[in-house]
Tab-separated table of C-alpha atoms in Angstrom:
chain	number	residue	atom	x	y	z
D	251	UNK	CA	0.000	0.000	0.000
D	252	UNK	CA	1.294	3.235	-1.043
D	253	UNK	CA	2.142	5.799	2.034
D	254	UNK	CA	-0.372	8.015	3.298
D	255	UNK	CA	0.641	11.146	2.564
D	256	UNK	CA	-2.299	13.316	2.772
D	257	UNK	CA	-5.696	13.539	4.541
D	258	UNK	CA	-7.209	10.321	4.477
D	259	UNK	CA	-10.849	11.436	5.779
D	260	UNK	CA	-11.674	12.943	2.358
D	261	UNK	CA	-10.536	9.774	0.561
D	262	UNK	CA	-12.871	7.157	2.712
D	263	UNK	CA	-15.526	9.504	1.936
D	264	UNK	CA	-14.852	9.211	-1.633
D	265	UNK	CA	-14.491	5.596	-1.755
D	266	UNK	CA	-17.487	4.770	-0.096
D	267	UNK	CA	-19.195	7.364	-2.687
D	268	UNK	CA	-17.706	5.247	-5.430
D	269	UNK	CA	-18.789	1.917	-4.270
D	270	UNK	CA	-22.236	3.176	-3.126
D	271	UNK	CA	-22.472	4.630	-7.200
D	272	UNK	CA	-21.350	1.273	-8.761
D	273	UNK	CA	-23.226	-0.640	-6.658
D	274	UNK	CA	-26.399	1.287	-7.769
D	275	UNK	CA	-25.085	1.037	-11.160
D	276	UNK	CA	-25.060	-2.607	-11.283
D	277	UNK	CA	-21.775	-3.100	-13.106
D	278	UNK	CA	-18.441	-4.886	-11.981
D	279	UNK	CA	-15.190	-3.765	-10.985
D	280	UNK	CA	-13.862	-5.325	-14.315
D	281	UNK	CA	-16.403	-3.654	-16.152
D	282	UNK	CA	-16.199	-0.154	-15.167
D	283	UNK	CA	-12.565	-0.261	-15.420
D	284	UNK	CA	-12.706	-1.862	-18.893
D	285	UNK	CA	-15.266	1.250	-20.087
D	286	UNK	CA	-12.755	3.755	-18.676
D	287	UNK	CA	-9.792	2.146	-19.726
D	288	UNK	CA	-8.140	2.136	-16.418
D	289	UNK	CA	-6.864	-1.027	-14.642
D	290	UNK	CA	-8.923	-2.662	-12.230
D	291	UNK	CA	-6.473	-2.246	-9.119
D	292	UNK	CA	-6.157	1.608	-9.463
D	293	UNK	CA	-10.209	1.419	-9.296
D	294	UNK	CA	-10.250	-0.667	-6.539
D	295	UNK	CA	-7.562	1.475	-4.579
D	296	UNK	CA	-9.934	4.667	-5.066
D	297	UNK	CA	-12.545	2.140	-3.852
D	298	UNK	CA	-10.883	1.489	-0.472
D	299	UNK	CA	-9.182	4.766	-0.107
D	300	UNK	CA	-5.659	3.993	-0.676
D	301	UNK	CA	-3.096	6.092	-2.756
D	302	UNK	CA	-3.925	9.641	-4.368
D	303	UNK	CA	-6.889	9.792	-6.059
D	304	UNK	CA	-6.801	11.539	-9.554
D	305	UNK	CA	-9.169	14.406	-10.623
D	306	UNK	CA	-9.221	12.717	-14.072
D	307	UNK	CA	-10.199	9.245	-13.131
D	308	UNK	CA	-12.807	10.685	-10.499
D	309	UNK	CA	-13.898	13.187	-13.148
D	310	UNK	CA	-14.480	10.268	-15.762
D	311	UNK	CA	-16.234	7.921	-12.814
D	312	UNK	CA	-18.513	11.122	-12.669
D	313	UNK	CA	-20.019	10.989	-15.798
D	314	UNK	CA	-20.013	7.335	-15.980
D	315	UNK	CA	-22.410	7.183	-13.180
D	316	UNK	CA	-24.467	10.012	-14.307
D	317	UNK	CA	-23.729	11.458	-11.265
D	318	UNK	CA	-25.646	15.197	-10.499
D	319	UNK	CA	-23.932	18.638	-10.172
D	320	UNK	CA	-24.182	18.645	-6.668
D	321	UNK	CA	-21.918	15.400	-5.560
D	322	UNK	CA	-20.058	15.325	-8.705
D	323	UNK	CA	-18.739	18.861	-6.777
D	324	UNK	CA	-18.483	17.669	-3.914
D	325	UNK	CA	-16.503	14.472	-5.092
D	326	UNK	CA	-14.219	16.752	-6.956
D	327	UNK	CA	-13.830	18.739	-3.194
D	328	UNK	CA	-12.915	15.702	-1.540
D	329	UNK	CA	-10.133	14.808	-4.434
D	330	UNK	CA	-8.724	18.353	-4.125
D	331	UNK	CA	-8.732	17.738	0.004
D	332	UNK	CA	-7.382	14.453	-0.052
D	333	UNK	CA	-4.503	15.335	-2.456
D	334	UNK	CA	-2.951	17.786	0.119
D	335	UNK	CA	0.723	17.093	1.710
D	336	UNK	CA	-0.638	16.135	5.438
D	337	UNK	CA	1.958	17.741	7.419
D	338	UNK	CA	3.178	14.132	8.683
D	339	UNK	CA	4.191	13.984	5.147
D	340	UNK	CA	8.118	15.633	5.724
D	341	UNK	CA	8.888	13.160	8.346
D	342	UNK	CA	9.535	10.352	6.360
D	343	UNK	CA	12.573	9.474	7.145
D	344	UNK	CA	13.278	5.720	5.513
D	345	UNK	CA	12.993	4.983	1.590
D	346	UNK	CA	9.902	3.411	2.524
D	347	UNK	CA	8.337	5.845	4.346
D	348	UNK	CA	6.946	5.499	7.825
D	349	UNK	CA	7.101	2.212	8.673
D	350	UNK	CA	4.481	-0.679	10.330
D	351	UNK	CA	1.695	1.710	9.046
D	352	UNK	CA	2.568	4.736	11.317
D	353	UNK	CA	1.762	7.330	8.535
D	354	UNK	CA	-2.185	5.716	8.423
D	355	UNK	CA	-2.265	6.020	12.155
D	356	UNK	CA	-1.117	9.668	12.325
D	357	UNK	CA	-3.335	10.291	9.244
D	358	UNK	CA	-6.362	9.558	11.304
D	359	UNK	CA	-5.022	10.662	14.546
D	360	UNK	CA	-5.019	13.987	12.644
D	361	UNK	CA	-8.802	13.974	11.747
D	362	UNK	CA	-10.491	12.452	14.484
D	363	UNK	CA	-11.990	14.369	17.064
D	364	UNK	CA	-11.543	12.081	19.820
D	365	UNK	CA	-9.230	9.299	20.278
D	366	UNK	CA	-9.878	6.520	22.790
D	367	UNK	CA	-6.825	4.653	23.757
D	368	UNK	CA	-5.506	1.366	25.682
D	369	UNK	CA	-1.686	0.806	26.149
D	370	UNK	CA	-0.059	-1.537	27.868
D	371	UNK	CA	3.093	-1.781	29.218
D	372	UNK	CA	4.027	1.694	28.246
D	373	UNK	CA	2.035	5.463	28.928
D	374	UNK	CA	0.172	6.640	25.080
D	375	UNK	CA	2.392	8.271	23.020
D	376	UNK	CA	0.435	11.726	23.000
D	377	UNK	CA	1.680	12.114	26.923
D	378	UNK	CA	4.872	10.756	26.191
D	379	UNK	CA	8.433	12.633	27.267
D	380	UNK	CA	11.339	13.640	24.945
D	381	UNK	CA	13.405	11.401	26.848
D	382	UNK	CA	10.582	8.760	27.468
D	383	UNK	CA	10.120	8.352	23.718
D	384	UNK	CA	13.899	8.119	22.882
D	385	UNK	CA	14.603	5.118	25.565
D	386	UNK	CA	11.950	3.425	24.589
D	387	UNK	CA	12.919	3.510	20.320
D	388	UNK	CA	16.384	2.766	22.047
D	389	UNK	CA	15.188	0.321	23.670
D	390	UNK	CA	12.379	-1.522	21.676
D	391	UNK	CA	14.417	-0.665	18.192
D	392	UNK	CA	17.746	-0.534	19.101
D	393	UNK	CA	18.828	-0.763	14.923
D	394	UNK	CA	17.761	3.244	14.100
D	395	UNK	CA	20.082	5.427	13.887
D	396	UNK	CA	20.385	8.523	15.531
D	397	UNK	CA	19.168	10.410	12.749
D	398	UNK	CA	16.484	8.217	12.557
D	399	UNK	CA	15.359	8.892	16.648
D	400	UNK	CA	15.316	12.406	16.242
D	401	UNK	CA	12.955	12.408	13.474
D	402	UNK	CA	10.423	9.694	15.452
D	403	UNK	CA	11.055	12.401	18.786
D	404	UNK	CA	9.713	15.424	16.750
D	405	UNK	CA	7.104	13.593	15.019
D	406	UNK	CA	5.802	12.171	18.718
D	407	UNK	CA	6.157	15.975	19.748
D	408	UNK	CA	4.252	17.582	16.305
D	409	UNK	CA	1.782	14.878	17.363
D	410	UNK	CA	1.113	15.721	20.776
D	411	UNK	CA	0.439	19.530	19.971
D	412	UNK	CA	-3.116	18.149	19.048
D	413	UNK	CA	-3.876	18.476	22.856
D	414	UNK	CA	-3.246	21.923	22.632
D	415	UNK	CA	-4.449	24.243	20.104
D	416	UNK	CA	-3.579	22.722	16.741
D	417	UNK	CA	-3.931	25.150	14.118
D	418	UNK	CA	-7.639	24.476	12.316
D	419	UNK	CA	-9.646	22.516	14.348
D	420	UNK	CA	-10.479	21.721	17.554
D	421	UNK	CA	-8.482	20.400	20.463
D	422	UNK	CA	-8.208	16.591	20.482
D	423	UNK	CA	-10.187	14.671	23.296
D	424	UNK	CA	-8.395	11.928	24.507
D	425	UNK	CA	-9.593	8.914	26.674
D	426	UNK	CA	-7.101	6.734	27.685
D	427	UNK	CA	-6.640	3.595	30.126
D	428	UNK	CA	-3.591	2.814	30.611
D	429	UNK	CA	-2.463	-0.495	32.385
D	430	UNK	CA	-0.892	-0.279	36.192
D	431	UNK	CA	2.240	-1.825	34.669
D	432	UNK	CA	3.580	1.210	32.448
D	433	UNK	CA	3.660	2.785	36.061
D	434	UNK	CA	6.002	0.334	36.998
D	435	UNK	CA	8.145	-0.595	33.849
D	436	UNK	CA	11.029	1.642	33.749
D	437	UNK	CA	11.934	3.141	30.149
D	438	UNK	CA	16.113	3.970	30.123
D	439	UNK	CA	16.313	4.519	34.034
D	440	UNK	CA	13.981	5.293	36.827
D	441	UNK	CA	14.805	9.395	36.400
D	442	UNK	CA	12.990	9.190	32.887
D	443	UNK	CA	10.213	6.866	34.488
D	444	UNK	CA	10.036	9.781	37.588
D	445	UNK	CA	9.697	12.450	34.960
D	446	UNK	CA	7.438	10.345	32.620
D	447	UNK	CA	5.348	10.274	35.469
D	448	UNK	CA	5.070	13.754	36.677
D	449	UNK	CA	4.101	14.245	33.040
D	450	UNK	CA	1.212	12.631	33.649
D	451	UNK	CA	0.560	13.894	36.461
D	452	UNK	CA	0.339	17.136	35.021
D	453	UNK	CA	-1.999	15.962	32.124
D	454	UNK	CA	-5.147	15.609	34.770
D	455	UNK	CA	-5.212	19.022	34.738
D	456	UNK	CA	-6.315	19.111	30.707
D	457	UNK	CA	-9.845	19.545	30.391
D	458	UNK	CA	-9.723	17.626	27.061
D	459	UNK	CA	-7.598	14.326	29.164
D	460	UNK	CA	-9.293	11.451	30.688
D	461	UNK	CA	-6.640	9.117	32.220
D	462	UNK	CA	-7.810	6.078	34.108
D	463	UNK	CA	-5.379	3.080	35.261
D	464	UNK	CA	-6.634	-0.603	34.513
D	465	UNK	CA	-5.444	-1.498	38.354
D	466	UNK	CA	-3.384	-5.268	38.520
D	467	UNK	CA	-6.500	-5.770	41.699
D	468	UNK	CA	-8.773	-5.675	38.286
D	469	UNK	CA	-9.389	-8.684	36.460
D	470	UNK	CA	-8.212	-7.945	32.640
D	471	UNK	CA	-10.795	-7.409	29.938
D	472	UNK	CA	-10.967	-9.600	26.716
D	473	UNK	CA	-8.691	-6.643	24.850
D	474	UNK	CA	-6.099	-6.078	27.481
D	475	UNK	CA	-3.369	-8.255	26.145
D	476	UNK	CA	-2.674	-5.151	22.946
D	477	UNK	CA	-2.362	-1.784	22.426
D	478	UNK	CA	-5.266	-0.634	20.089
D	479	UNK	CA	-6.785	2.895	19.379
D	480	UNK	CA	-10.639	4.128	18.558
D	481	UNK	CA	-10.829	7.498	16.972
D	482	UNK	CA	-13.915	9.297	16.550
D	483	UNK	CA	-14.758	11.999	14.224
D	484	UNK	CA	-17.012	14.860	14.440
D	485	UNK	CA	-18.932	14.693	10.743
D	486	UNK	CA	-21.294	12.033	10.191
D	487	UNK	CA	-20.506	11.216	7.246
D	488	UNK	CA	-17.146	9.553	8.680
D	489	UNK	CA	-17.028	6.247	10.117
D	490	UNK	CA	-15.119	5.422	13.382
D	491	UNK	CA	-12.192	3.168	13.009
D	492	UNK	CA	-9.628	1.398	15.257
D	493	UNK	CA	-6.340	0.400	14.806
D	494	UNK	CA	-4.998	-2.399	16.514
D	495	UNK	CA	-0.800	-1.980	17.694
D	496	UNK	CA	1.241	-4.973	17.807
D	497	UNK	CA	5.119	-5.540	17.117
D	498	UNK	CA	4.645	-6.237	13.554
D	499	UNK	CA	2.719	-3.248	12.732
D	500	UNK	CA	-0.983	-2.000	12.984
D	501	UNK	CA	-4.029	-3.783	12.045
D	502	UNK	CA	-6.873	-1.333	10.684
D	503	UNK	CA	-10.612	-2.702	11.736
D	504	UNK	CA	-13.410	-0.483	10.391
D	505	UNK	CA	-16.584	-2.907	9.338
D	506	UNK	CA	-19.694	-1.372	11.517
D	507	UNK	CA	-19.379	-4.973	13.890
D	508	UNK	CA	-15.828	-4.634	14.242
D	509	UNK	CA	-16.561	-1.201	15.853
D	510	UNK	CA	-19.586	-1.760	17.755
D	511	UNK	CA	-17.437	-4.809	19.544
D	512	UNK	CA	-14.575	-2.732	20.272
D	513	UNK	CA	-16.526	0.395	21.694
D	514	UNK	CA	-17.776	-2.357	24.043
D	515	UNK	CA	-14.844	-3.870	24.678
D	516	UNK	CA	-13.289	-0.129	25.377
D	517	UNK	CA	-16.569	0.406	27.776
D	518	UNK	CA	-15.678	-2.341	29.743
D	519	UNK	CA	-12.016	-1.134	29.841
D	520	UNK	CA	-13.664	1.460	31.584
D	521	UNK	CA	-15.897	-0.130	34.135
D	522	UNK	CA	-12.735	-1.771	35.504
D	523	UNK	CA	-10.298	0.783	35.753
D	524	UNK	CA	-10.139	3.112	38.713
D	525	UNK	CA	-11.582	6.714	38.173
D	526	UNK	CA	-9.948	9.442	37.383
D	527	UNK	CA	-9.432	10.452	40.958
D	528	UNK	CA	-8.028	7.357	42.292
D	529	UNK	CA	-6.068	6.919	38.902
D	530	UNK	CA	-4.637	10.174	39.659
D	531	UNK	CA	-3.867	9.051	43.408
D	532	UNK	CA	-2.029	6.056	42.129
D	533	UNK	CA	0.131	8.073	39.746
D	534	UNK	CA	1.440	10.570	42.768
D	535	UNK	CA	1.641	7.318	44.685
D	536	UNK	CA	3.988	6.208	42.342
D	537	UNK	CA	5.998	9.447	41.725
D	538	UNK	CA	6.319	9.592	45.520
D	539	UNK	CA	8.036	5.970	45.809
D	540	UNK	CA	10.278	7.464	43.066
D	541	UNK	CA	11.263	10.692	44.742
């Protein structure tokens, strides 16, 4: 798959346009491709919104569909959005771009309005430290270079200005549960774990923060063996996704039963991790044994 170098909410709302009108038109993949004379995979990539969609091709699906002044504008909008540079874009750093999907997760990251996250053994990376995130690439990928590190630091740091005020939109919400064990792991040495901490500490005190500890007193939930991320948006016409984290990369779930089970399963996350308060307890509990 090509790397996501642009918006990607304008392209799913685009491809599910395009499947929506051939659907209705009653032809195949192989046969709308054939009429345009374009190859069935670049069809079927604008069909599940990967790579950079091309005015032409979208122009000639247009007409082939019979499609009416209104959405054959807005189709053309949502070309002309989703063939912007996303500003992750000048952080690839590797021939191949970002790797293990990264650039898809920051893509959407960058869209959604809220972002509901689990992660286990380590705190998310949106309250993460300078030094916190360059142990743990030390430590988890000790092959990068240098070079390398600093470009994943000021990407994490680009990413967490979301929080803040990010220039046009809104302030990301984030909801996170975090297992009692990134409390406890250290990351490089117990000063970056104190710090990492305090950190954290001081995110309680964002309006647009939820942090809640899955306590080890708590019996574990059916998704708390992985990392894995819901994001929200704020249009209706976008679909929630999540993306699941694991060592080999991300896996991207987005059918409408994939996401009513995890919004469950991230519920019940919930109902067995301590409040906010008592999360927040634990936390200065833990700086304190630190100090």
């Amino acid at each position: 798959m090509p790397g996501m170098t642009g918006p990607i909410v304008p392209r799913r709302r685009l491809a599910e346009e395009l499947k929506r009108l051939r659907s209705q038109d009653g032809r195949s993949l192989e046969e709308i491709a054939q009429a345009l004379l374009i190859s069935t995979s670049k069809l079927s990539r604008l069909e599940t919104a990967q790579g950079s969609p091309q005015a032409r091709d979208v122009r000639d699906l247009i007409r082939a569909y019979g499609v009416d002044e209104a959405l054959g504008s807005r189709m053309m909008r949502w070309v002309t959005q989703a063939r912007r540079q996303g500003w992750w874009s000048d952080y690839e750093f590797t021939p191949g771009g970002f790797t293990s999907g990264l650039d898809v997760h920051v893509a959407y990251e960058s869209e959604a309005s809220v972002e509901r996250a689990y992660t286990m053994p380590f705190f998310p990376a949106l309250l993460q430290t300078e030094a916190y995130v360059r142990a743990l690439y030390r430590s988890l990928e000790p092959w990068r270079g240098d070079d390398e590190v600093d470009e994943l630091v000021r990407l994490r740091k680009r990413r967490q200005e979301l929080l803040g005020k990010p220039e046009g939109r809104p302030p990301l919400d984030l909801v996170v549960v975090c297992h009692e064990s990134a409390l406890r792991q250290v990351v490089g040495d117990k000063q970056i774990l104190h710090e990492q901490l305090k950190a954290v500490d001081g995110a309680f005190e964002r309006d647009n923060v939820e942090f809640r500890v899955l306590p080890f007193d708590n019996s574990p939930p059916f998704t708390a063996t992985c990392m894995y991320t819901y994001f929200e948006f704020a249009d209706s016409l976008d679909r929630d996704v999540v993306h699941i984290e694991t060592h080999a990369g991300y896996r991207l779930l987005e059918t409408t039963e994939s996401l009513q089970q995890y919004r469950r399963y991230f519920d019940e996350l919930l109902r067995r991790s301590l409040s906010v308060q008592k999360s927040h307890d634990l936390v200065r509990s833990r700086i304190r044994e630190l100090d």
